[in-house]
Tab-separated table of C-alpha atoms in Angstrom:
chain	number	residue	atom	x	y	z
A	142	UNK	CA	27.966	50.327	69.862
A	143	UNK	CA	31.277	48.887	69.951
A	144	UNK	CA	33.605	47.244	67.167
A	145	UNK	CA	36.641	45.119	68.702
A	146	UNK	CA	39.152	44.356	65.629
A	147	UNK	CA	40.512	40.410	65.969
A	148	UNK	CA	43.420	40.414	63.084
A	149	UNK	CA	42.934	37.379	60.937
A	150	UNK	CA	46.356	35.419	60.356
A	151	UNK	CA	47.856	33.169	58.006
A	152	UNK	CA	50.276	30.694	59.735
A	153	UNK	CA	53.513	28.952	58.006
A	154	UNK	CA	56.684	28.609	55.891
A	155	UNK	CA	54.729	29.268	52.832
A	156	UNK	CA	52.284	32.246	54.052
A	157	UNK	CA	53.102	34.887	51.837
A	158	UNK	CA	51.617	33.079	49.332
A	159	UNK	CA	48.553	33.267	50.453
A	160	UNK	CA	48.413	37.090	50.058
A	161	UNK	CA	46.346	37.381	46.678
A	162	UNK	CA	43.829	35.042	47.989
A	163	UNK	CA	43.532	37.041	51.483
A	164	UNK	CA	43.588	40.694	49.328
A	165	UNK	CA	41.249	39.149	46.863
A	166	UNK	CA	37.936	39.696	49.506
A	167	UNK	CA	38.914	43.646	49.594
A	168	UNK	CA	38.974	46.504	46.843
A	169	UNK	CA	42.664	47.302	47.278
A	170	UNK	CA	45.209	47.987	44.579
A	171	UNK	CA	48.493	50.174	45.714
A	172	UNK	CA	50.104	48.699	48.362
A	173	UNK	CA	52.904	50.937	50.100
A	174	UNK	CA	54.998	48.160	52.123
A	175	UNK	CA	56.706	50.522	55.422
A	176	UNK	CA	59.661	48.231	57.836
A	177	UNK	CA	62.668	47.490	59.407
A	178	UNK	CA	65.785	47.943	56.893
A	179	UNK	CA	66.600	43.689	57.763
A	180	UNK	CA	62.660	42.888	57.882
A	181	UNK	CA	62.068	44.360	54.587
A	182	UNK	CA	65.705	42.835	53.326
A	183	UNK	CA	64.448	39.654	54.342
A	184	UNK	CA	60.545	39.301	53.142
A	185	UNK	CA	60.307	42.189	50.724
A	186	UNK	CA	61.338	40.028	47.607
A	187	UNK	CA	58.880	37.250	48.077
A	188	UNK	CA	55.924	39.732	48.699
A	189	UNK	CA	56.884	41.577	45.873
A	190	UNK	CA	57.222	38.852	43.354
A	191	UNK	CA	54.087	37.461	44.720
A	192	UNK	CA	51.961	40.682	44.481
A	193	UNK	CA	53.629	41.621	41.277
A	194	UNK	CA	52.208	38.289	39.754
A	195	UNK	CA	48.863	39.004	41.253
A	196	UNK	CA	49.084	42.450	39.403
A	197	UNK	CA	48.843	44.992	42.984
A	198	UNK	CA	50.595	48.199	42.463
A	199	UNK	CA	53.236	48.918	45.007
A	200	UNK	CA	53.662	52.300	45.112
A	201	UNK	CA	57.133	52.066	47.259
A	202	UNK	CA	58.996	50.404	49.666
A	203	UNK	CA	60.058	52.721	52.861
A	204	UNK	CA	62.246	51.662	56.132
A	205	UNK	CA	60.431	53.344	58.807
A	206	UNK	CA	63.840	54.305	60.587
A	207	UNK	CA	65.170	52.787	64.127
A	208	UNK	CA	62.553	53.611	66.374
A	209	UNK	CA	58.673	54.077	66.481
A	210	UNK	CA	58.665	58.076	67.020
A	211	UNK	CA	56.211	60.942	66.011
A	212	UNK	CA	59.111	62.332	63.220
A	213	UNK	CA	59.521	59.064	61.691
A	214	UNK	CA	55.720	58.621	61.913
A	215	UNK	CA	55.633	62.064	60.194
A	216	UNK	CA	57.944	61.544	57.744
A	217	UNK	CA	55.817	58.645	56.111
A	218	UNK	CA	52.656	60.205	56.594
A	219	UNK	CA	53.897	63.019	54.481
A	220	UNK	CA	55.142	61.070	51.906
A	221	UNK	CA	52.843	61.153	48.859
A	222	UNK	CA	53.803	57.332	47.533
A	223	UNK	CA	52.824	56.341	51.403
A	224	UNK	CA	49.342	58.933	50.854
A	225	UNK	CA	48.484	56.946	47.410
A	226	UNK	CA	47.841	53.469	48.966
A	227	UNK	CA	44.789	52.151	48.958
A	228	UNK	CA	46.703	49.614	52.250
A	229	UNK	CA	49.774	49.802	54.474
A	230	UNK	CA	52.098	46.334	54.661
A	231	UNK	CA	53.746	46.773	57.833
A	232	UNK	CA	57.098	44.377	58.242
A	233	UNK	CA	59.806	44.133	61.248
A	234	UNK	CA	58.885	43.716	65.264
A	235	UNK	CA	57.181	46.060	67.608
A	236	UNK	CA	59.060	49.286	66.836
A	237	UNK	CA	58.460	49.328	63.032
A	238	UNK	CA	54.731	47.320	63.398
A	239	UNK	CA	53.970	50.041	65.985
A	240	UNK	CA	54.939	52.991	63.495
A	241	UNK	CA	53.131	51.345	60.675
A	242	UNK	CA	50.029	51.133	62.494
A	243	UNK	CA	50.253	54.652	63.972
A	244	UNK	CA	50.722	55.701	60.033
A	245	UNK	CA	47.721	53.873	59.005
A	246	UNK	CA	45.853	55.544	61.480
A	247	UNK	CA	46.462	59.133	60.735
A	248	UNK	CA	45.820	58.573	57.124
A	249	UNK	CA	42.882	56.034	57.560
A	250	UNK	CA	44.324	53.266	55.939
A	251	UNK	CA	43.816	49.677	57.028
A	252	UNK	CA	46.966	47.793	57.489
A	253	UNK	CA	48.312	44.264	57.345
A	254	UNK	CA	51.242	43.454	59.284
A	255	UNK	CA	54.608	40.712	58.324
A	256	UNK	CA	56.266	40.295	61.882
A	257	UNK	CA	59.441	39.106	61.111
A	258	UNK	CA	60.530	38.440	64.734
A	259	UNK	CA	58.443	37.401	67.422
A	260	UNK	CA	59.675	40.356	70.417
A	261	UNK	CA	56.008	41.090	71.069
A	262	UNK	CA	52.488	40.974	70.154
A	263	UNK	CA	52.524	44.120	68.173
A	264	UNK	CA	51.220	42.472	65.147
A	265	UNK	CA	47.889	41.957	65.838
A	266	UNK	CA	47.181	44.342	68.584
A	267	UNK	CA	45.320	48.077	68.429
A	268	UNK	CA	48.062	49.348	70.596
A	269	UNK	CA	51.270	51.419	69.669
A	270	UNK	CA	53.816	51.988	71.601
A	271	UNK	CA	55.348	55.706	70.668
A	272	UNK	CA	58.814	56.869	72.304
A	273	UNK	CA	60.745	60.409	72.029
A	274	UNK	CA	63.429	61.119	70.018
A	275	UNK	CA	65.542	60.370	73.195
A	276	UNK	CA	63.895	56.403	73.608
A	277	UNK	CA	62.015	57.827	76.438
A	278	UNK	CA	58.439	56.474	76.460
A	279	UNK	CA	55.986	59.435	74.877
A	280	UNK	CA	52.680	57.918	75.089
A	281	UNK	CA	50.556	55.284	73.795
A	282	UNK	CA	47.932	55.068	70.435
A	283	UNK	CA	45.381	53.774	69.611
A	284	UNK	CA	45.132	52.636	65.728
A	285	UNK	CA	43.250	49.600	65.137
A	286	UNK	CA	44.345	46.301	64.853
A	287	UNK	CA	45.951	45.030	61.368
A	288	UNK	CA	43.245	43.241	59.365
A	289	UNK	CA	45.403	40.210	58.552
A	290	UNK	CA	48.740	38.617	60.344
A	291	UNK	CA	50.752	37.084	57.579
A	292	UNK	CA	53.253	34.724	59.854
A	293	UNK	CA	56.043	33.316	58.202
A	294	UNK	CA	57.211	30.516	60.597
A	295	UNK	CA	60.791	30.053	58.721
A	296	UNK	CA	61.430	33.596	58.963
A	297	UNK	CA	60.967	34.173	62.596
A	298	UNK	CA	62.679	30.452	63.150
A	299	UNK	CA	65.615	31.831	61.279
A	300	UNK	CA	65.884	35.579	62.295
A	301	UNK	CA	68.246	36.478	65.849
A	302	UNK	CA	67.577	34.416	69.112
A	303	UNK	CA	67.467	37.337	70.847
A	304	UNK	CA	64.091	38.241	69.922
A	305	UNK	CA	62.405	35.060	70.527
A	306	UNK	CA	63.776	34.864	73.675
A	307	UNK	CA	62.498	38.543	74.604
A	308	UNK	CA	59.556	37.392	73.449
A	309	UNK	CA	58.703	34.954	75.659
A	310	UNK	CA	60.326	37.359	78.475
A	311	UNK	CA	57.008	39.561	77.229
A	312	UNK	CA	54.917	36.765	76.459
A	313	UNK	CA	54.967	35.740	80.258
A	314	UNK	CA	53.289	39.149	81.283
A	315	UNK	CA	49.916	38.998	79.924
A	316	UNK	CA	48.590	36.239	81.724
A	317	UNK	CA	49.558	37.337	85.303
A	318	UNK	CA	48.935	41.467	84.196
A	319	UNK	CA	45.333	41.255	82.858
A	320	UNK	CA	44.271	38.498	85.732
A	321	UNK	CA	45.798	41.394	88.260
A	322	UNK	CA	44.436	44.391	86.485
A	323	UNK	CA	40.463	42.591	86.527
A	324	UNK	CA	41.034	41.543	90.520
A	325	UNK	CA	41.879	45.166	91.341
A	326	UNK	CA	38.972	46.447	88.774
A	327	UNK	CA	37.016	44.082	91.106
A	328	UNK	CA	37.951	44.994	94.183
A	329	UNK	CA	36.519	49.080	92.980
A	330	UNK	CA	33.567	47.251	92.179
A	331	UNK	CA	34.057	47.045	87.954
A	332	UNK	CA	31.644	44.585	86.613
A	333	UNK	CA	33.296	42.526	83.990
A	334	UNK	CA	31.521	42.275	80.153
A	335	UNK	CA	32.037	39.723	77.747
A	336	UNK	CA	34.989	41.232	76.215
A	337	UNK	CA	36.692	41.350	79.391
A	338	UNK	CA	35.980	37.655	80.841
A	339	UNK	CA	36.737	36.359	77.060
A	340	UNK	CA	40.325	38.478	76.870
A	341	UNK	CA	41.087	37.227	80.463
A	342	UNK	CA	40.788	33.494	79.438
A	343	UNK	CA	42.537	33.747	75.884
A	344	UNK	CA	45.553	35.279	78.583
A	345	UNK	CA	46.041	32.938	81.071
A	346	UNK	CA	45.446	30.528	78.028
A	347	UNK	CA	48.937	31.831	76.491
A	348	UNK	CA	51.163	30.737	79.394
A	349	UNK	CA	51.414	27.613	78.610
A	350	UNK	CA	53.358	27.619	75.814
A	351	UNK	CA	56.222	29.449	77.214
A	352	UNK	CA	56.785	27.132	80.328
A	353	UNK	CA	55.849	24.356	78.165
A	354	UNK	CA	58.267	24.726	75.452
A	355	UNK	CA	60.556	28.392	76.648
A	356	UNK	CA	63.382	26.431	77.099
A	357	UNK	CA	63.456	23.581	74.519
A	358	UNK	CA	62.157	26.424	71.891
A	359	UNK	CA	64.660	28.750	72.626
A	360	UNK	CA	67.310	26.385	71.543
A	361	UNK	CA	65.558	25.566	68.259
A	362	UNK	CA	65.603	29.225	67.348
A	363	UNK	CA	69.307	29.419	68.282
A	364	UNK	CA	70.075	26.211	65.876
A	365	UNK	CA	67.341	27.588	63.199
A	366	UNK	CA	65.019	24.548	63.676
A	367	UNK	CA	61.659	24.713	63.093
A	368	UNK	CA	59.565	22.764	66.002
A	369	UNK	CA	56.655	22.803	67.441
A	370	UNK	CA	57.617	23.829	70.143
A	371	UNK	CA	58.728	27.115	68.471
A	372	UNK	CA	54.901	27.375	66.136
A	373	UNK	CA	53.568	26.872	69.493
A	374	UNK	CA	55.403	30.202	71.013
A	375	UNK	CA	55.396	31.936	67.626
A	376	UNK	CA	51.530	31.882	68.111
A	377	UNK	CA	51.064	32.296	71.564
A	378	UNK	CA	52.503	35.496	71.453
A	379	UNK	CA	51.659	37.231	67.844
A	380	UNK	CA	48.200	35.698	68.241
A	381	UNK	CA	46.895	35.036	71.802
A	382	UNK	CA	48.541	37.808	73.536
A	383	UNK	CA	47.509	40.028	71.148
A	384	UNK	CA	43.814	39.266	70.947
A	385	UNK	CA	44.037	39.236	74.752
A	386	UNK	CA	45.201	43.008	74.596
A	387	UNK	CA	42.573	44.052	71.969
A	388	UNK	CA	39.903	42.415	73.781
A	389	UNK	CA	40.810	44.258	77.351
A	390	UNK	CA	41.435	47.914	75.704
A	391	UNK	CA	38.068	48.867	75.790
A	392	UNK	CA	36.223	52.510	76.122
A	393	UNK	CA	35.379	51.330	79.652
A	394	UNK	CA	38.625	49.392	80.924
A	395	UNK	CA	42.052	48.694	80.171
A	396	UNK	CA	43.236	45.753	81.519
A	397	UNK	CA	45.953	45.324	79.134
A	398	UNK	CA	48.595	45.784	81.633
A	399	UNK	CA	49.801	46.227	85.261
A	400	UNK	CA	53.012	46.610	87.230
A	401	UNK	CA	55.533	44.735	84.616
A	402	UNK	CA	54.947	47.209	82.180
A	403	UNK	CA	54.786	50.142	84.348
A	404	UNK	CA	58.509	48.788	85.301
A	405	UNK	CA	59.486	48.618	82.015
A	406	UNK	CA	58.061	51.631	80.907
A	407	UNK	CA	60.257	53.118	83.910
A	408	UNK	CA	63.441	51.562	82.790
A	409	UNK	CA	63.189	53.991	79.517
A	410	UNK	CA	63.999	56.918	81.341
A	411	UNK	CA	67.124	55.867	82.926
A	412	UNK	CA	70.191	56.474	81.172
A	413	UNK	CA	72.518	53.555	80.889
A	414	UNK	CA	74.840	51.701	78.696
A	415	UNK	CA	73.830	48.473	77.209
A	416	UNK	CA	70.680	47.335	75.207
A	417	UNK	CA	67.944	46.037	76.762
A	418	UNK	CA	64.928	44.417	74.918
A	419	UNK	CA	61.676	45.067	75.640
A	420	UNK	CA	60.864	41.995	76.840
A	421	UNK	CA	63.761	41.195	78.726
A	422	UNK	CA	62.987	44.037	80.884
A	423	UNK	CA	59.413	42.991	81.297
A	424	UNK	CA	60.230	39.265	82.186
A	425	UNK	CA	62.058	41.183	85.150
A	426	UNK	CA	58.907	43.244	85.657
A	427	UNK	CA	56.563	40.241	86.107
A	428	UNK	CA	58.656	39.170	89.388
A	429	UNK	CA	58.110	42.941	90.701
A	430	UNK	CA	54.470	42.429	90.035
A	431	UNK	CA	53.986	39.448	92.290
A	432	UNK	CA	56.649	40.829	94.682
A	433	UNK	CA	54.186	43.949	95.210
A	434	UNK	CA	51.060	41.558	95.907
A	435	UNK	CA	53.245	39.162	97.973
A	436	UNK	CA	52.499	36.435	95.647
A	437	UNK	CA	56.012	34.384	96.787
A	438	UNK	CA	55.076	30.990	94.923
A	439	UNK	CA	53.970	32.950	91.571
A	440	UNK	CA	57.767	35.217	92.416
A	441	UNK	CA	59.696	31.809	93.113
A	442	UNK	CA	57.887	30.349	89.372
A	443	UNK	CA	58.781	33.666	87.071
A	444	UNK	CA	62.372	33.606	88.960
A	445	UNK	CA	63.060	29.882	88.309
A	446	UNK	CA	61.862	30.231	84.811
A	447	UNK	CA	63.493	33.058	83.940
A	448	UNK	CA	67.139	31.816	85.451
A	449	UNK	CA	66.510	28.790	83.304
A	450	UNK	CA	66.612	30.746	80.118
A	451	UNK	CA	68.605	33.569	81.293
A	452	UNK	CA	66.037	36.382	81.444
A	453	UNK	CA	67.342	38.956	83.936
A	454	UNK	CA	66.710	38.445	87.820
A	455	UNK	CA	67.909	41.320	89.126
A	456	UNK	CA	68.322	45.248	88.260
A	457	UNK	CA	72.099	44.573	87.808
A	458	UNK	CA	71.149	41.881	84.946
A	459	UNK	CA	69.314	45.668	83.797
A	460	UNK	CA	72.241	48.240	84.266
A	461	UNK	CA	70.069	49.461	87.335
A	462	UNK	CA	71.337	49.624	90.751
A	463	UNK	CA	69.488	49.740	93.681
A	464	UNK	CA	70.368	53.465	93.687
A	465	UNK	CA	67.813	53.689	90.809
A	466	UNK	CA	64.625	52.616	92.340
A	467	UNK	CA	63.021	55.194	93.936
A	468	UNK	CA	63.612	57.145	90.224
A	469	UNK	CA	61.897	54.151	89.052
A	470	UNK	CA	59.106	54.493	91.053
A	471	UNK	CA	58.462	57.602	90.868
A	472	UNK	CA	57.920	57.069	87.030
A	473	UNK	CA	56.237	54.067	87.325
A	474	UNK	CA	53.038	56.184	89.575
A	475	UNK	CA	52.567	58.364	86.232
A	476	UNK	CA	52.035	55.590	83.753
A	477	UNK	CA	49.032	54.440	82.423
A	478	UNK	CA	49.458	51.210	83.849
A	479	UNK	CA	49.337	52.650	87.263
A	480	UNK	CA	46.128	54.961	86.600
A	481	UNK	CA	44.211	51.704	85.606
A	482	UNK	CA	45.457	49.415	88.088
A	483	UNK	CA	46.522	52.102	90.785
A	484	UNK	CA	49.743	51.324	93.277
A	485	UNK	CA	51.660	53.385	95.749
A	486	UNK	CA	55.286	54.798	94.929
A	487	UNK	CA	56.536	53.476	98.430
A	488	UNK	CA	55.189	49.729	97.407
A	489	UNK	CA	56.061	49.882	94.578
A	490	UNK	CA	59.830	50.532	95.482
A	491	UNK	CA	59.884	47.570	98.114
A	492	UNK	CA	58.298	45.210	95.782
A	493	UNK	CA	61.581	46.011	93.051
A	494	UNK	CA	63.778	45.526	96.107
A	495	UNK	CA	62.223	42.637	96.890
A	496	UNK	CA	62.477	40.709	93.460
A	497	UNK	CA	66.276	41.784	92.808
A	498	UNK	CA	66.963	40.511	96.335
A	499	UNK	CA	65.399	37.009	95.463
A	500	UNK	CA	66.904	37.019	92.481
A	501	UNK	CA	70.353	37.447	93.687
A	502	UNK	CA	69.856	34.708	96.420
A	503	UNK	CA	69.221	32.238	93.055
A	504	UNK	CA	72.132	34.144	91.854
A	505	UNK	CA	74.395	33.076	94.407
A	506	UNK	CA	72.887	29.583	95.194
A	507	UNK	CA	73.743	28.987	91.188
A	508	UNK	CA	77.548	30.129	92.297
């Protein structure tokens, strides 16, 4: 038998107020709320007030630290306030969702999740993302999904650009990964189930939000304004990329994701100056994907899309030279990604070249 998790989710300015009638269905009364030091600084009073006047317990208040890592997973699973909740409230973007969710799993806790930026889908999928101590990738858990997705649309409006605009840089992937992973699957003669044909719709459903509104939405967040453009985007990628992911991570198959994340996932082991988000790096990663299938119109969209918003085109817009690649690649063969949806370390290589050289001849036809 198999359970798939969907996260339910409250949508809006005013969402946190829905809590007690959301908790009200379940037994739970200690709530131990685990986040980001600004997520928590920014939503922690309203939740409190609000469960305080519902009468919930909160047995403390932790900041999960500055990245999703075994020893800061550790550390709260230790922690005996964290051990006497009945639920986890996890608050922040990927790196403190992804912790919170890894916590709730080794205690066996459920878990409802307050994304305060919109970087990724990590609040509603059954996916974590766990690095070293170093920021080097260490693998990837499996908790499941948060039972409820409280989205507070002012928040995310309101919190840095820069996350949004990763967002959609990440957003973009899921679509154009899970179609690729199912072809290949295909190709080796995988059948496809109901979960899989549903997850593969609800992705290429996402896209069009983000070429829709990326550019017009992006703005908005930069001014603070609340559009719908920006609900549209907010949803597209806390909701339908993450029920997309939950419903292609299956005992059987993973089509979750392909080639952009196996670049990005790369990228982590490089040493360089700079910060690069997530889903900056992956918005890059999409044009390698349809560089390595040859797919020039789909490489000639992401490229003109991205340029428009200023998501990188080329490994310099990464602090990557072309000296870098072949370390890339040989990376990129060892990741899950490749072991689902299998490519060659030589193609893989030609395909990078092949989207930083297009996007340096946009480069210099912009100059």
């Amino acid at each position: 038998m198999t359970t798939t998790i969907m996260s339910n989710y409250t949508f809006g300015e005013t969402a946190y107020q829905e809590i007690p009638a959301v908790l009200a269905s379940y037994s739970f009364k200690k709530i131990a709320l685990i986040g980001g030091e600004t997520a928590l600084s920014v939503a922690k009073e309203e939740v409190l007030a609000v469960l305080e006047a519902a009468g919930y317990q909160v047995t403390g208040v932790f900041v999960y630290g500055q990245d999703s890592t075994q020893s800061n997973i550790d550390r709260l699973v230790a922690h005996p306030a964290v051990q006497e909740a009945d639920v986890l409230f996890g608050f922040g973007g990927g790196r403190a969702l992804d912790t919170s969710k890894m916590v709730s799993l080794e205690l066996d806790k459920p878990m409802f999740s307050f994304p305060t930026i919109c970087s990724n889908c990590a609040a509603g999928t059954a996916i974590a993302v766990v690095y070293k101590d170093d920021h080097s990738l260490a693998y990837y858990g499996y908790p499941k999904a948060p039972l409820h997705i409280f989205i507070n649309t002012k928040i995310i409006a309101e919190a840095p650009v820069k996350y949004f605009w990763a967002g959609v840089g990440d957003g973009l992937s899921k679509g154009p990964e899970v179609e690729r992973a199912i072809l290949e699957a295909q190709k080796r003669g995988q059948e496809l189930n109901h979960a899989a044909l549903l997850g593969e719709a609800i992705a290429k459903s996402s896209e069009f939000a983000f070429y829709a509104y990326g550019e017009e939405a992006i703005e908005d967040v930069r001014q603070q304004r609340l559009s719908k453009g920006v609900e549209e985007i907010i949803l597209s990628i806390i909701v339908s990329t993450a029920y997309a992911s939950n419903l292609e991570n299956q005992k059987d198959f993973d089509f979750v994701s392909a080639h952009a994340h196996a670049f990005y996932n790369a990228t982590t082991t490089i040493p360089r100056s700079g910060t690069y988000l997530h889903g900056a790096v992956v918005a890059f990663g999409v044009m390698v994907l349809h560089a390595y299938y040859e797919e020039d119109d789909k490489l000639a969209k992401v490229a003109q899309f991205n340029q428009s918003i200023k998501l990188p085109l080329t490994l310099f817009d990464l602090g990557l030279t072309v000296n870098d690649v072949e370390e890339l690649a040989t990376f990129a063969i060892t990741t899950t990604e490749c072991r689902n949806t299998p490519f060659t370390k030589e193609e893989f290589q030609k395909a990078i070249l092949k989207a930083h050289q297009y996007g340096l001849s946009l480069t210099s036809e912009q100059a």
